[in-house]
Short mmCIF file of C-alpha atoms and ligand atoms in Angstrom, two decimals:
data_model
loop_
_atom_site.label_atom_id
_atom_site.label_comp_id
_atom_site.label_asym_id
_atom_site.label_seq_id
_atom_site.Cartn_x
_atom_site.Cartn_y
_atom_site.Cartn_z
CA MET A 32 -97.75 -124.48 -74.82
CA SER A 33 -97.46 -125.10 -78.52
CA VAL A 34 -94.14 -124.49 -80.27
CA GLU A 35 -94.54 -123.00 -83.73
CA ALA A 36 -92.74 -124.83 -86.48
CA ALA A 37 -89.64 -123.07 -87.80
CA PRO A 38 -90.15 -121.69 -91.32
CA ARG A 39 -88.54 -123.89 -94.01
CA LEU A 40 -85.31 -122.52 -95.44
CA ALA A 41 -85.05 -121.84 -99.17
CA PRO A 42 -82.77 -124.19 -101.10
CA PRO A 43 -79.50 -122.70 -102.34
CA ALA A 44 -79.15 -121.45 -105.91
CA LEU A 45 -77.54 -124.21 -107.96
CA PRO A 46 -75.47 -125.11 -109.83
CA VAL A 47 -72.41 -123.51 -108.28
CA ARG A 48 -69.45 -123.19 -110.64
CA THR A 49 -65.79 -122.97 -109.66
CA GLU A 50 -62.69 -122.81 -111.83
CA ARG A 51 -62.81 -126.53 -112.69
CA LEU A 52 -66.06 -127.82 -111.21
CA MET A 53 -69.82 -127.67 -111.20
CA LEU A 54 -71.71 -128.47 -107.99
CA ARG A 55 -75.33 -129.49 -108.52
CA THR A 56 -78.07 -131.61 -106.97
CA VAL A 57 -77.69 -135.39 -107.24
CA GLN A 58 -79.74 -136.97 -110.04
CA PRO A 59 -80.94 -140.59 -110.45
CA GLY A 60 -78.61 -140.84 -113.48
CA ASP A 61 -75.59 -140.43 -111.14
CA ARG A 62 -76.17 -143.96 -109.82
CA GLU A 63 -73.50 -145.66 -111.91
CA ALA A 64 -70.73 -143.18 -111.08
CA ILE A 65 -71.58 -143.03 -107.36
CA GLY A 66 -71.99 -146.81 -107.26
CA ARG A 67 -68.51 -147.27 -108.71
CA TYR A 68 -66.64 -145.38 -105.99
CA CYS A 69 -69.04 -146.25 -103.14
CA GLY A 70 -68.55 -149.92 -104.03
CA ASP A 71 -64.80 -149.64 -103.45
CA ASP A 72 -63.58 -150.89 -100.04
CA GLU A 73 -60.69 -148.41 -100.06
CA VAL A 74 -63.09 -145.49 -100.52
CA THR A 75 -65.56 -146.64 -97.82
CA ARG A 76 -62.88 -147.65 -95.31
CA TYR A 77 -63.57 -144.61 -93.11
CA LEU A 78 -67.18 -143.98 -94.12
CA PRO A 79 -70.13 -144.81 -91.84
CA PHE A 80 -71.32 -147.43 -94.35
CA PRO A 81 -69.63 -150.46 -95.94
CA SER A 82 -69.12 -150.73 -99.71
CA LEU A 83 -72.55 -150.51 -101.25
CA ASP A 84 -74.26 -153.46 -102.88
CA ASP A 85 -77.13 -152.90 -105.31
CA GLU A 86 -79.82 -152.60 -102.64
CA ALA A 87 -77.79 -150.27 -100.43
CA LEU A 88 -76.92 -148.14 -103.46
CA THR A 89 -80.64 -147.80 -104.30
CA ALA A 90 -81.32 -146.62 -100.73
CA ARG A 91 -78.38 -144.18 -100.78
CA MET A 92 -79.36 -142.76 -104.16
CA SER A 93 -82.89 -142.01 -102.98
CA ARG A 94 -81.52 -140.23 -99.91
CA LEU A 95 -79.06 -138.19 -101.97
CA VAL A 96 -81.56 -137.28 -104.70
CA ALA A 97 -84.07 -136.11 -102.07
CA ALA A 98 -81.51 -134.02 -100.15
CA THR A 99 -82.06 -130.69 -101.90
CA ALA A 100 -83.58 -128.35 -99.30
CA PRO A 101 -82.46 -129.03 -95.72
CA SER A 102 -84.06 -126.90 -93.07
CA VAL A 103 -83.79 -128.50 -89.63
CA PRO A 104 -81.20 -130.59 -87.77
CA ASP A 105 -80.53 -133.99 -89.29
CA GLU A 106 -81.61 -132.86 -92.76
CA PHE A 107 -78.84 -132.48 -95.30
CA LEU A 108 -77.91 -131.05 -98.67
CA ALA A 109 -76.25 -133.48 -101.08
CA LEU A 110 -74.28 -132.18 -104.04
CA ALA A 111 -72.80 -133.99 -107.01
CA VAL A 112 -69.46 -132.63 -108.21
CA GLU A 113 -68.78 -132.62 -111.94
CA HIS A 114 -65.45 -132.01 -113.65
CA GLU A 115 -65.52 -131.69 -117.45
CA GLY A 116 -68.89 -133.44 -117.58
CA THR A 117 -67.84 -136.38 -115.38
CA LEU A 118 -69.11 -136.95 -111.86
CA VAL A 119 -66.00 -137.04 -109.66
CA GLY A 120 -67.48 -137.05 -106.16
CA ASP A 121 -70.23 -135.94 -103.84
CA LEU A 122 -70.52 -133.60 -100.90
CA MET A 123 -72.81 -133.33 -97.92
CA LEU A 124 -73.81 -130.49 -95.63
CA ARG A 125 -75.83 -131.82 -92.69
CA PHE A 126 -77.43 -129.56 -90.10
CA THR A 127 -76.74 -130.77 -86.58
CA ASP A 128 -77.84 -128.11 -84.09
CA ARG A 129 -79.63 -124.82 -83.42
CA HIS A 130 -80.39 -122.65 -80.39
CA GLY A 131 -84.13 -123.17 -80.05
CA PRO A 132 -86.88 -125.15 -81.82
CA THR A 133 -87.90 -122.21 -84.03
CA ASP A 134 -84.37 -121.00 -84.78
CA PRO A 135 -82.67 -121.85 -88.06
CA PRO A 136 -79.81 -124.36 -87.87
CA ALA A 137 -76.55 -122.85 -86.55
CA ILE A 138 -74.16 -125.78 -86.87
CA ALA A 139 -73.57 -128.09 -89.81
CA GLU A 140 -71.29 -131.00 -90.58
CA LEU A 141 -69.40 -131.36 -93.85
CA GLY A 142 -68.77 -134.64 -95.63
CA TRP A 143 -67.11 -135.69 -98.89
CA VAL A 144 -66.55 -138.80 -100.97
CA PHE A 145 -64.50 -138.62 -104.16
CA SER A 146 -63.57 -141.14 -106.79
CA PRO A 147 -59.91 -142.19 -106.46
CA GLU A 148 -59.74 -142.01 -110.27
CA HIS A 149 -59.86 -138.24 -109.89
CA GLY A 150 -57.88 -137.85 -106.66
CA GLY A 151 -54.67 -135.94 -106.02
CA ARG A 152 -55.49 -132.92 -108.20
CA GLY A 153 -57.15 -130.71 -105.64
CA LEU A 154 -60.66 -131.29 -107.00
CA ALA A 155 -62.06 -132.36 -103.61
CA THR A 156 -60.45 -129.31 -101.99
CA GLU A 157 -61.90 -126.98 -104.63
CA ALA A 158 -65.35 -128.53 -104.17
CA ALA A 159 -65.20 -128.43 -100.37
CA ARG A 160 -64.15 -124.75 -100.44
CA ALA A 161 -67.15 -124.00 -102.63
CA LEU A 162 -69.40 -125.87 -100.19
CA VAL A 163 -68.03 -123.85 -97.26
CA ASP A 164 -68.75 -120.64 -99.19
CA LEU A 165 -72.25 -121.81 -100.06
CA ALA A 166 -72.90 -122.89 -96.46
CA PHE A 167 -71.92 -119.57 -94.87
CA ALA A 168 -73.29 -117.39 -97.68
CA HIS A 169 -76.68 -119.08 -97.97
CA TYR A 170 -77.45 -120.31 -94.45
CA PRO A 171 -77.25 -118.38 -91.16
CA LEU A 172 -74.68 -120.84 -89.81
CA HIS A 173 -72.35 -120.07 -86.97
CA ARG A 174 -70.07 -123.09 -87.22
CA LEU A 175 -69.05 -125.81 -89.66
CA MET A 176 -67.40 -128.99 -88.52
CA ALA A 177 -66.11 -132.31 -89.78
CA ARG A 178 -65.61 -135.51 -87.83
CA LEU A 179 -63.25 -138.14 -89.08
CA ASP A 180 -61.11 -141.08 -88.16
CA PRO A 181 -57.67 -139.57 -87.42
CA ARG A 182 -56.14 -142.33 -89.57
CA ASN A 183 -57.98 -140.81 -92.56
CA VAL A 184 -55.02 -138.61 -93.43
CA ALA A 185 -56.35 -137.54 -96.84
CA SER A 186 -59.52 -136.20 -95.25
CA ALA A 187 -57.62 -134.49 -92.41
CA ARG A 188 -55.38 -132.74 -94.97
CA LEU A 189 -58.45 -131.63 -96.88
CA CYS A 190 -59.91 -130.09 -93.69
CA GLU A 191 -56.69 -128.18 -93.14
CA ARG A 192 -56.50 -126.99 -96.76
CA ILE A 193 -59.98 -125.46 -96.48
CA GLY A 194 -59.05 -123.60 -93.30
CA MET A 195 -60.59 -125.85 -90.65
CA GLN A 196 -58.81 -126.20 -87.32
CA LEU A 197 -58.20 -129.44 -85.48
CA GLU A 198 -60.17 -128.84 -82.28
CA GLY A 199 -60.14 -132.16 -80.58
CA HIS A 200 -59.38 -135.83 -80.63
CA THR A 201 -61.70 -138.13 -78.74
CA ARG A 202 -60.62 -141.65 -77.90
CA GLU A 203 -62.46 -144.85 -78.84
CA ASP A 204 -65.90 -143.21 -79.20
CA TYR A 205 -66.84 -144.52 -82.66
CA ALA A 206 -68.31 -148.00 -83.05
CA GLU A 207 -66.65 -149.72 -86.00
CA ARG A 208 -68.39 -152.33 -88.14
CA ASP A 209 -66.00 -155.03 -86.89
CA GLY A 210 -66.94 -154.51 -83.23
CA THR A 211 -63.89 -152.38 -82.33
CA TRP A 212 -63.85 -148.72 -81.27
CA SER A 213 -61.94 -146.01 -83.10
CA ASP A 214 -60.96 -142.42 -82.26
CA THR A 215 -62.51 -139.28 -83.76
CA ALA A 216 -60.79 -136.07 -84.85
CA VAL A 217 -63.00 -132.98 -84.80
CA TYR A 218 -62.27 -130.10 -87.18
CA GLY A 219 -64.12 -126.78 -87.01
CA LEU A 220 -64.48 -123.48 -88.81
CA LEU A 221 -66.39 -120.54 -87.31
CA ARG A 222 -68.15 -117.94 -89.42
CA ARG A 223 -65.79 -115.20 -88.17
CA GLU A 224 -62.80 -117.23 -89.40
CA TRP A 225 -64.27 -117.78 -92.85
CA THR A 226 -62.59 -116.10 -95.79
CA PRO A 227 -64.66 -116.57 -98.95
CA ALA A 228 -62.60 -118.19 -101.72
CA ARG A 229 -64.17 -116.02 -104.38
C1 LIG B 1028 -60.92 -137.35 -98.54
C2 LIG B 1028 -60.74 -137.30 -100.06
C3 LIG B 1028 -61.92 -136.58 -100.69
C4 LIG B 1028 -59.45 -136.54 -100.36
O1 LIG B 1028 -59.09 -136.73 -101.72
P1 LIG B 1028 -57.76 -136.06 -102.32
O2 LIG B 1028 -57.59 -136.57 -103.68
O3 LIG B 1028 -56.64 -136.23 -101.34
O4 LIG B 1028 -58.13 -134.52 -102.29
P2 LIG B 1028 -57.99 -133.44 -103.46
O5 LIG B 1028 -58.77 -133.82 -104.65
O6 LIG B 1028 -58.32 -132.14 -102.84
O7 LIG B 1028 -56.46 -133.50 -103.83
C5 LIG B 1028 -55.50 -133.10 -102.88
C6 LIG B 1028 -54.15 -133.63 -103.24
O8 LIG B 1028 -53.83 -133.16 -104.55
C7 LIG B 1028 -52.71 -132.29 -104.48
N1 LIG B 1028 -53.04 -131.16 -105.39
C8 LIG B 1028 -52.67 -131.11 -106.68
N2 LIG B 1028 -53.18 -130.00 -107.23
C9 LIG B 1028 -53.86 -129.33 -106.28
C10 LIG B 1028 -54.59 -128.13 -106.27
N3 LIG B 1028 -54.73 -127.37 -107.36
N4 LIG B 1028 -55.19 -127.74 -105.11
C11 LIG B 1028 -55.07 -128.48 -104.00
N5 LIG B 1028 -54.39 -129.65 -103.97
C12 LIG B 1028 -53.79 -130.07 -105.09
C13 LIG B 1028 -52.57 -131.88 -103.04
O9 LIG B 1028 -51.23 -131.60 -102.71
C14 LIG B 1028 -53.07 -133.12 -102.33
O10 LIG B 1028 -52.11 -134.12 -102.24
P3 LIG B 1028 -51.43 -134.48 -100.81
O11 LIG B 1028 -52.54 -134.79 -99.84
O12 LIG B 1028 -50.58 -135.64 -101.15
O13 LIG B 1028 -50.68 -133.26 -100.41
C15 LIG B 1028 -60.63 -138.73 -100.66
O14 LIG B 1028 -59.50 -139.36 -100.12
C16 LIG B 1028 -61.85 -139.60 -100.38
O15 LIG B 1028 -62.89 -139.45 -101.01
N6 LIG B 1028 -61.72 -140.56 -99.44
C17 LIG B 1028 -62.74 -141.56 -99.21
C18 LIG B 1028 -63.97 -141.02 -98.55
C19 LIG B 1028 -63.70 -140.45 -97.17
O16 LIG B 1028 -62.93 -141.02 -96.40
N7 LIG B 1028 -64.36 -139.33 -96.89
C20 LIG B 1028 -64.20 -138.62 -95.64
C21 LIG B 1028 -64.91 -139.28 -94.53
S1 LIG B 1028 -64.67 -138.33 -93.03
#
């Protein structure tokens, strides 16, 4: 029996503007700014990739630039975050699951990487809130989640500021680059718990 392909989902209307920020698709010209913070060992400490060299940055940029219209699990939306004309970070919304092969995605994972030059002012929080609003307003999602190393306190605080709940802590399930295992904290937000920021 053949399974019909699920219809592709329309991309969200961009840019999204908040009080201090503009969220837009990633452009090839963002390479220098993204390369600067993704080449910083402190920034990538808890990311699934090591600090990017030139070749790895080229590969990441092509993935980010192409990530404009996710539709099925494993596809993602990448957004560049601008503050007063400067790129300060990037966001990801990655679909992970759905009920059946022709259903739209129902679960998505959030991710964020911000330049430490612009940290500590709530910009990442403001951007992540806008991404949550976009995710629930534009896609028929049931649940958003974030997975992080529990030692990544800045990211855990961000999850809490945007209304996500700590749902679980799994032990030694994440393979680190140095051959060790680390724990994972799972944060979640259900559609019925979502309060739009604006
Ligand atoms: C996770 C990350 C985005 C958080 O950055 P951040 O600077 O702490 O987050 P914000 O920009 O939202 O700033 C929040 C801080 O500014 C303060 N702040 C100041 N003005 C604020 C405002 N208007 N609104 C909210 N917070 C404000 C907050 O109190 C908070 O400080 P605190 O944590 O000491 O209480 C950043 O650390 C990062 O990019 N890390 C590396 C990548 C990474 O690990 N990503 C996650 C992988 S799972």
